[in-house]
XYZ file of C-alpha atoms in Angstrom:
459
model
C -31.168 -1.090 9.943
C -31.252 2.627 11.566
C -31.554 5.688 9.493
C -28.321 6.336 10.211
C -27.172 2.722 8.715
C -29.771 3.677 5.363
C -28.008 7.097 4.982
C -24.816 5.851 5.586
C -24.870 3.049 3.042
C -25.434 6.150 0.070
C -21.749 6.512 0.260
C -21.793 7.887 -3.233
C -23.302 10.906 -2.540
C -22.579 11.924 1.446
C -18.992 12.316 0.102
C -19.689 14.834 -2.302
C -17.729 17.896 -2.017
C -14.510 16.692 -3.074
C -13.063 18.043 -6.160
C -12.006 16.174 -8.893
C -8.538 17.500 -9.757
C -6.156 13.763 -10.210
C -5.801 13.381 -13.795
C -5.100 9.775 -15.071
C -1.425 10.066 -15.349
C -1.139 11.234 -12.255
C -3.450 8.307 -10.797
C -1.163 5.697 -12.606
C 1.883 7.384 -11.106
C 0.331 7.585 -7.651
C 0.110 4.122 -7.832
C 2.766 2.875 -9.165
C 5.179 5.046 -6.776
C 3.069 3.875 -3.615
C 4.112 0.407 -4.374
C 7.533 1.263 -5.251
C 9.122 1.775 -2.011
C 11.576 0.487 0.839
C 9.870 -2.672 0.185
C 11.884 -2.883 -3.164
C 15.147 -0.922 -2.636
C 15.416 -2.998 0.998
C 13.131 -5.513 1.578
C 13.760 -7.574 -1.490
C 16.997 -8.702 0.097
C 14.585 -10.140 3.079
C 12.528 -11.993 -0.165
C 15.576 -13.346 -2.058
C 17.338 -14.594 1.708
C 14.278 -16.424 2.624
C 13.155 -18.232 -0.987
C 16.583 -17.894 -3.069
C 16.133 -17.478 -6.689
C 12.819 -19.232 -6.174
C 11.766 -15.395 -5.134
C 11.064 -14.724 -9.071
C 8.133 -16.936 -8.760
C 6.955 -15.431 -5.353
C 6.481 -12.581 -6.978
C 5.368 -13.793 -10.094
C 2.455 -15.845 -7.660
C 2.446 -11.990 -6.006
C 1.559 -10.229 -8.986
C -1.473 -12.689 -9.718
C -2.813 -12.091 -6.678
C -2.727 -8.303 -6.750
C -4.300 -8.650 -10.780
C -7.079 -10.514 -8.955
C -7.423 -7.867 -6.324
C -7.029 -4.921 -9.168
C -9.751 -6.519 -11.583
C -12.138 -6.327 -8.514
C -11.200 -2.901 -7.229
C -11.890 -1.735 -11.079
C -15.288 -2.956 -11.195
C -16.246 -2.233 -7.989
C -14.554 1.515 -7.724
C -16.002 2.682 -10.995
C -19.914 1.730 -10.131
C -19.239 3.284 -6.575
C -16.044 6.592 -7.249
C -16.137 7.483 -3.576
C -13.250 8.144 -1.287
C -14.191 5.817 1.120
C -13.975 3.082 -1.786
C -13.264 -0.245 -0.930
C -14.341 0.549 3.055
C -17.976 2.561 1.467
C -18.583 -0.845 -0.910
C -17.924 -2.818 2.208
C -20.565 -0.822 4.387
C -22.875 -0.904 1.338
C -22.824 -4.841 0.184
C -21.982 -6.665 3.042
C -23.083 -4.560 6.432
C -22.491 -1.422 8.292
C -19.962 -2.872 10.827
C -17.793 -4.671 7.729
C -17.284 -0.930 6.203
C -16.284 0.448 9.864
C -13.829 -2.399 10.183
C -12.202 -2.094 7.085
C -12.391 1.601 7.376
C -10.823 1.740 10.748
C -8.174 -0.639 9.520
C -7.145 0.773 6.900
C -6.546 4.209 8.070
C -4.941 2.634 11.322
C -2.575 1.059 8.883
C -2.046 4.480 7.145
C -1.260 6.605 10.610
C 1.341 3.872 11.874
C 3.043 3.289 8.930
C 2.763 7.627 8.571
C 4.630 7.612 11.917
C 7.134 4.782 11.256
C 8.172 6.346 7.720
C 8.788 9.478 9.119
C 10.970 8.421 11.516
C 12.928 6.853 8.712
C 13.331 9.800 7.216
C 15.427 11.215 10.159
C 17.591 8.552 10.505
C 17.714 8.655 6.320
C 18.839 12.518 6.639
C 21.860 11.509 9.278
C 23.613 10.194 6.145
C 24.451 13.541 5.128
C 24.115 15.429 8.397
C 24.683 13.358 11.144
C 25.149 15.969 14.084
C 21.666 17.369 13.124
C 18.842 16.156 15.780
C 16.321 13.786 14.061
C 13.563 15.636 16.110
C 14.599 18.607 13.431
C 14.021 16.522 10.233
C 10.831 14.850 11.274
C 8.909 18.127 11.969
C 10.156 19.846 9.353
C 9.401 16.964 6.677
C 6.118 16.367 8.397
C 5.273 20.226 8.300
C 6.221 20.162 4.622
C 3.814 17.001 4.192
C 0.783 18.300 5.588
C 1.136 21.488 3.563
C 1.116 19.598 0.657
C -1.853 17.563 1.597
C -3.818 20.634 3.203
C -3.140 22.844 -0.508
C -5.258 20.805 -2.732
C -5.606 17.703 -4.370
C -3.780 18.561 -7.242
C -0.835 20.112 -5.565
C -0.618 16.292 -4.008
C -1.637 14.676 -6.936
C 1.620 17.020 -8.946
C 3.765 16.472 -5.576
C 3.415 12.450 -5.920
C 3.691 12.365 -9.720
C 7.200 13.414 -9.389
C 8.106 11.388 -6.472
C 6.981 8.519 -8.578
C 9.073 9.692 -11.317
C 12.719 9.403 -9.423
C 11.932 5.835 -8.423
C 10.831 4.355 -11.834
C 13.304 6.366 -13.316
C 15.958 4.835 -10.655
C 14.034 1.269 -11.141
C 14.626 2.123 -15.174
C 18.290 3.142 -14.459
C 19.227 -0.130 -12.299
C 17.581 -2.669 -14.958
C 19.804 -0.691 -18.116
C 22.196 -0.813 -15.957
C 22.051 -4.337 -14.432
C 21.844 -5.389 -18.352
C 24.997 -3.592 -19.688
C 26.964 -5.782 -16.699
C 25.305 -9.143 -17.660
C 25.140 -8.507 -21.560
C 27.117 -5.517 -22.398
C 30.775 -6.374 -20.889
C 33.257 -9.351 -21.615
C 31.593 -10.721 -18.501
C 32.750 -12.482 -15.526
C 32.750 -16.010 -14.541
C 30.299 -15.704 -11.791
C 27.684 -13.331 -12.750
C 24.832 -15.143 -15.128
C 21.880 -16.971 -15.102
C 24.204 -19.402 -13.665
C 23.428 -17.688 -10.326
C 19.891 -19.025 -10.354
C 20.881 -22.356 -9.836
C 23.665 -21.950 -8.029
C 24.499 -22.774 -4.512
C 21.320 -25.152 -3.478
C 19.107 -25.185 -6.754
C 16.573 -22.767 -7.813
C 14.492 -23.800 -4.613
C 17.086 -23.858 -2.093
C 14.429 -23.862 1.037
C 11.529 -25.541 -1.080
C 8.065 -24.848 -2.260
C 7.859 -23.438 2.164
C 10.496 -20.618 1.280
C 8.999 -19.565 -1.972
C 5.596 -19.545 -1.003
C 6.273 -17.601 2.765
C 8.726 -14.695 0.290
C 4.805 -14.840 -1.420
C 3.669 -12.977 1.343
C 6.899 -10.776 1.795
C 6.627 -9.641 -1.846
C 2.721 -8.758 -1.222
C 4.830 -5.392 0.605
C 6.148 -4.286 -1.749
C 2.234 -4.235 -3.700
C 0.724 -2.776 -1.099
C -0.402 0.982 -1.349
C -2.005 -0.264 -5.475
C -5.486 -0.317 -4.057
C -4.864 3.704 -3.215
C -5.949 4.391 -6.871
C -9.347 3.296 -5.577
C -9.221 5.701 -2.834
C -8.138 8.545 -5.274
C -11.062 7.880 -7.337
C -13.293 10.028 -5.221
C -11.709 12.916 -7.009
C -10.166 11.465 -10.205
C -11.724 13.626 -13.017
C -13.167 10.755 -15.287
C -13.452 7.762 -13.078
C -15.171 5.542 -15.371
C -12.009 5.590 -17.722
C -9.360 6.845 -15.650
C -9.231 4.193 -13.152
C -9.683 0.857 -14.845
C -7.189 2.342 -17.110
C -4.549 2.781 -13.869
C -5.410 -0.319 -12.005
C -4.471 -2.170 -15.410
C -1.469 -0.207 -16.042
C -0.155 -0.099 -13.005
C -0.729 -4.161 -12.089
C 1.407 -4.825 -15.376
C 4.494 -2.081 -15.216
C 4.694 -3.119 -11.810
C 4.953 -7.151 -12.083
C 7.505 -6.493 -14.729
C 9.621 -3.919 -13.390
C 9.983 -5.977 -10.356
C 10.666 -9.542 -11.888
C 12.938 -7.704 -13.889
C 15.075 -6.092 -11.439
C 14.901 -8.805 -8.811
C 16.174 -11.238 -11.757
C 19.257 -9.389 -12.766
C 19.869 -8.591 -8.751
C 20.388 -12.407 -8.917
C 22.119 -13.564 -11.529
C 24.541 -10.229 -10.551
C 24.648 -11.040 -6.919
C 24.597 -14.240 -5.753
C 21.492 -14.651 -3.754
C 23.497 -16.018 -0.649
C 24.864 -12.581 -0.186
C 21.823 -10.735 -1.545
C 20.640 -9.671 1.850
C 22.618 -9.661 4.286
C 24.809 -6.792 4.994
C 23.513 -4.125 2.583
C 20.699 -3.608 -0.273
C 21.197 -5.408 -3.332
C 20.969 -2.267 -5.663
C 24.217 -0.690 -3.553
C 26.044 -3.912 -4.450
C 25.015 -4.032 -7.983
C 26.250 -0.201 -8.591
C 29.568 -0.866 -6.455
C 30.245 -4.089 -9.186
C 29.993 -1.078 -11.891
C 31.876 1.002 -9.862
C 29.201 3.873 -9.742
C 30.801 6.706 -7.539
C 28.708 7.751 -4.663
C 26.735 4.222 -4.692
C 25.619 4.261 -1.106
C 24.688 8.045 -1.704
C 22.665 7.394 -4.038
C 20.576 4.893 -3.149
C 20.041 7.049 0.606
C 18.788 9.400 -2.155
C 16.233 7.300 -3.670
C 15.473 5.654 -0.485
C 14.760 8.819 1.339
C 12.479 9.944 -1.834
C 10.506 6.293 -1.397
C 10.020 7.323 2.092
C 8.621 10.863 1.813
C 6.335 9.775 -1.212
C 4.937 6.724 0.840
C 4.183 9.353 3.538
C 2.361 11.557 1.508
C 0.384 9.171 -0.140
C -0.371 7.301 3.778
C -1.029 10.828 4.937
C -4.042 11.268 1.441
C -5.011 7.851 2.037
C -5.965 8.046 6.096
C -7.393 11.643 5.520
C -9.811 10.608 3.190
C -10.257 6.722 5.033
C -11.476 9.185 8.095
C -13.506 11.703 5.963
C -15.434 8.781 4.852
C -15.923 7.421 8.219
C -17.421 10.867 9.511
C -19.864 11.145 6.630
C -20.361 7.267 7.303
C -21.828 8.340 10.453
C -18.624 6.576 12.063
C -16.647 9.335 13.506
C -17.555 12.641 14.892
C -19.015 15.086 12.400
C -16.638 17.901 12.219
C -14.153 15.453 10.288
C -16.155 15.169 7.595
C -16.186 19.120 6.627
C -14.288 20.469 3.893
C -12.558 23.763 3.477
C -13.161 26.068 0.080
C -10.083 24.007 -1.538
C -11.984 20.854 -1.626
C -9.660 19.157 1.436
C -10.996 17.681 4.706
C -8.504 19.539 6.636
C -10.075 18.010 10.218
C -9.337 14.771 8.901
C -5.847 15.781 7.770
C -4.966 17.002 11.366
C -6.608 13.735 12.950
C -4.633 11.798 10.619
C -1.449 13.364 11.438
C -1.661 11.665 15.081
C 0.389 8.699 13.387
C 3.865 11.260 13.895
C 2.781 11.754 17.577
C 1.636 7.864 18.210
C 4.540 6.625 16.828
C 6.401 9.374 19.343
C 4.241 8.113 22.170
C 4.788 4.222 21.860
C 8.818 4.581 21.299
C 8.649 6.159 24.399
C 6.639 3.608 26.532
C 7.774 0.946 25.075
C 11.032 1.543 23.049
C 12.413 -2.258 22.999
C 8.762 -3.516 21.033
C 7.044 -0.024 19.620
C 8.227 -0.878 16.076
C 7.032 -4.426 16.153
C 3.847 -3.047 17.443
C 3.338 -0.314 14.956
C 4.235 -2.222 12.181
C 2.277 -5.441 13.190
C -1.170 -3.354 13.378
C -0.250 -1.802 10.121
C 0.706 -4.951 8.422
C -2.196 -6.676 9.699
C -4.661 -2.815 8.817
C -3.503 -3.098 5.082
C -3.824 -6.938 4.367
C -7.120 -7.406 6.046
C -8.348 -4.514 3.527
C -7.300 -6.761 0.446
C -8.880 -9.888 2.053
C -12.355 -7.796 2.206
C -11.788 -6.517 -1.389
C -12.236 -9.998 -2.480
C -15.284 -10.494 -0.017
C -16.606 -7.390 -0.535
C -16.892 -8.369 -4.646
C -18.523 -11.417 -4.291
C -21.258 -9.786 -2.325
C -21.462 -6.730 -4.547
C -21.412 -8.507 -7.409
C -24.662 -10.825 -6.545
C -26.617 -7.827 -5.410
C -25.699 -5.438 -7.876
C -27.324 -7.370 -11.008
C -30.263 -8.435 -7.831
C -30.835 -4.738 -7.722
C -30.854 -4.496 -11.110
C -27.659 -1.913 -11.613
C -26.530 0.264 -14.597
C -24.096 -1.930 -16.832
C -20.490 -1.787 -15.907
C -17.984 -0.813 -17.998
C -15.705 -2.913 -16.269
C -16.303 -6.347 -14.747
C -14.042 -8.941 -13.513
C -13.292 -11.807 -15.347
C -13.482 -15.001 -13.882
C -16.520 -14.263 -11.697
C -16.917 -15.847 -9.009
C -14.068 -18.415 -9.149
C -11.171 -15.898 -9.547
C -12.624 -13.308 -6.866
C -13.096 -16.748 -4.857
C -9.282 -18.163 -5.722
C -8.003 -14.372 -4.659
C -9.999 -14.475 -1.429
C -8.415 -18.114 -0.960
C -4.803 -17.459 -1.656
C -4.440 -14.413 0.613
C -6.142 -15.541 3.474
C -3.993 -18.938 3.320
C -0.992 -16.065 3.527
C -2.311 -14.749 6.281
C -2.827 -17.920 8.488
C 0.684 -19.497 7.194
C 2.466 -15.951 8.813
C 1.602 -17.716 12.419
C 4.285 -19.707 11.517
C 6.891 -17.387 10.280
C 8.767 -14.727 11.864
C 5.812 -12.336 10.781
C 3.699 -14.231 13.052
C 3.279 -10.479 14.959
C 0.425 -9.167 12.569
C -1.972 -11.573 13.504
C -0.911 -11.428 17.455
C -1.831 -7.304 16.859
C -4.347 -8.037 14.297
C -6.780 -10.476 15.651
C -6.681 -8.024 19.201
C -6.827 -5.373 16.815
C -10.167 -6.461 15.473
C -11.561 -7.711 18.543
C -10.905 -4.185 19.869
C -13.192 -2.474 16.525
C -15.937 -4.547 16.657
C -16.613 -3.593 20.653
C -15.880 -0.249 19.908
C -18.354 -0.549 16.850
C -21.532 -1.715 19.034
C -20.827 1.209 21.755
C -20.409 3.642 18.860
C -23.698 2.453 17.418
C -25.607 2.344 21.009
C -24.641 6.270 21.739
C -25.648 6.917 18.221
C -29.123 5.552 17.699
């Protein structure tokens, strides 16, 4: 191992600098409104059309993975607070090239999806001005953005906790909501738990359809492990993050097999997905005025918070990679405000990339885009699990200061984790999500030569 590789691997301390502004409650909202997004107010319609009313126990099955992957990340992030978290652990426990892999990834993931939510937001904005240019919303959202994220870490931190706020309190809304029609009213003859059964059985297309909507409903988890990455400048790690990662894992599994169960007994899963998002169709049966405006509204918030939090999460992925020794130097200075601003500006490539590829190749760029990013963000949970297994062993080898938190279930849960999402992964080949693993496979062909020339210019 090079000096480089020995320095490297003291990830705890080479990202000092940072200040720790987050407060828990903002963590736990951080985290909580990075997983509530366009997954949920859109995508569950893709879940419930592929598995039926099945779907509650995809992302019951869903939930239990992410628990898995939070009660890892807790014990893990807390012994090592660093914002290259899960990528530093990586680098530290397994090898150098696993951490630049998982680094790279990651913040990959974070660009793309940076460049493909902001291009939502455009189209998003035409609702209510459709003769204004998109070019006009995305630089002015994306200006707005990266002032946020160049201020400090608390102005993001305050930005995000409020962002966070209008979707649980629109998630809270629906479910009250989405109650008062099912138990409130003198009811109608086809809304129920009748609906469950209805029209094919609870497993209309088998144990297959449940278990692929598994891996659909792992979307609308993903962006959780960011309360990892915050850690790095949480203000009490030790107690602030278990505390989120626990939280979060539970509001989260029960606001969304809560709203995804009254969506169907409402809505008849049949017609859950296919010409509009479930929530518009549940307000439209209560005859809420301005349904479809509304939920633009709250989608349009889930977008510009999932941005923000891409645009922290890639900035400080790439600040960790420069004081990794991964990346040139100059990203991994900070200004007087405690922000790696050369980061931030490297990390706002995803708005220009995403630019670049609709215009070279505008019939496939979004399949591309997403299938790196899809593939960027999985992978990271799959070496989560590895990473633990090896941290674990050589932690209490090394003889390391007692953790306050430690997964339960060691190794056979970390193991079962590890198991169940790369099974996921292989069974996408044969789905129509089969395009993350023909970008992410290239993808990490690509890293690992690009890791060995990196390394021979940098002996």
């Amino acid at each position: 191992m090079t000096d480089k590789d020995t320095q490297s691997n003291n990830g705890d301390e080479i990202e000092s600098g940072l200040k720790r502004d987050l407060k828990t409650n903002q963590l736990m909202m951080i985290a909580m409104g990075c997983a509530i997004g366009t997954g949920l107010f859109l995508g569950s319609g893709l879940a419930i059309k592929t598995a039926g009313p099945s779907v509650l126990l995809s992302y019951g099955i869903g939930a239990f993975i992410v628990l898995l992957l939070m009660g890892c990340l807790a014990e893990m992030t807390v012994a090592h607070p660093t914002s290259g978290s899960f990528g530093t652990i990586s680098e530290k426990y397994i090898s150098p090239m696993a951490g630049f892999l998982v680094r790279y990834s990651y913040w990959i993931a974070n660009v793309l999806a940076i460049g493909v939510e902001v291009s939502a937001i455009a189209v998003y904005m035409k609702y209510w001005f459709p003769t204004v240019p998109e070019i006009v919303w995305i630089l002015l959202f994306a200006t707005l953005l990266i002032y946020i994220n160049a201020k400090s870490v608390h102005i993001f931190g305050t930005v995000e906790y409020w962002f966070s706020m209008i979707k649980i309190s629109a998630i809270v809304g629906f479910i009250l909501l989405g109650s008062y029609i099912l138990f409130g009213t003198s009811g109608q003859s086809n809304i129920g738990p009748g609906n469950l059964v209805n029209d094919g059985g609870f497993l209309p297309f088998g144990w297959w359809g449940m278990w692929v909507a598994i891996f659909i409903s792992l979307f609308s988890f993903l962006g959780t492990e960011m309360i990892a990455v915050t850690a790095g400048e949480s203000k009490d790690p030790d107690v602030a993050v278990p505390k989120a990662l626990k939280s979060t894992v539970f509001r989260l599994s029960t606001f969304y097999v809560l709203t995804i169960g009254i969506m169907l007994m409402i809505v008849p899963w049949k017609s859950a997905g296919i010409d509009k998002s479930p929530f518009v169709k549940v307000m439209e049966i209560l005859n809420v005025p301005g349904a479809s405006g509304i939920m633009n509204f709250i989608i349009l918030t889930a977008a510009l918070s999932a941005m923000n939090s891409q645009l922290y999460a890639s900035t400080r992925m790439m600040f960790s990679l420069s004081r990794g020794n991964h990346a040139p130097a100059f990203l991994g200075k900070i200004n007087n405000r405690g922000v790696p601003v050369s980061a931030l500006a490297v990390s706002t490539l995803g708005i220009f990339i995403a630019a670049a590829i609709n215009a070279i190749l505008p019939d496939s760029s979004y399949a591309l885009m997403m299938g790196i990013s899809m593939f960027g963000a999985i992978f990271t949970w799959l070496m989560v699990f590895i990473s633990h297994l090896f941290f674990r062993r050589k932690w209490e080898k090394m003889g390391g200061r007692h953790l306050p938190v430690r997964m339960l279930g060691f190794p056979y849960l970390t193991i079962l984790g590890a198991v169940l999402l790369l099974s996921l992964m292989i069974s996408t080949w044969f789905t129509g999500f089969k395009i993350m693993l023909q970008f992410g496979i290239p993808w990490l062909l690509f890293l690992s030569a690009a890791y060995f020339v990196w390394k021979k210019r940098n002996k």
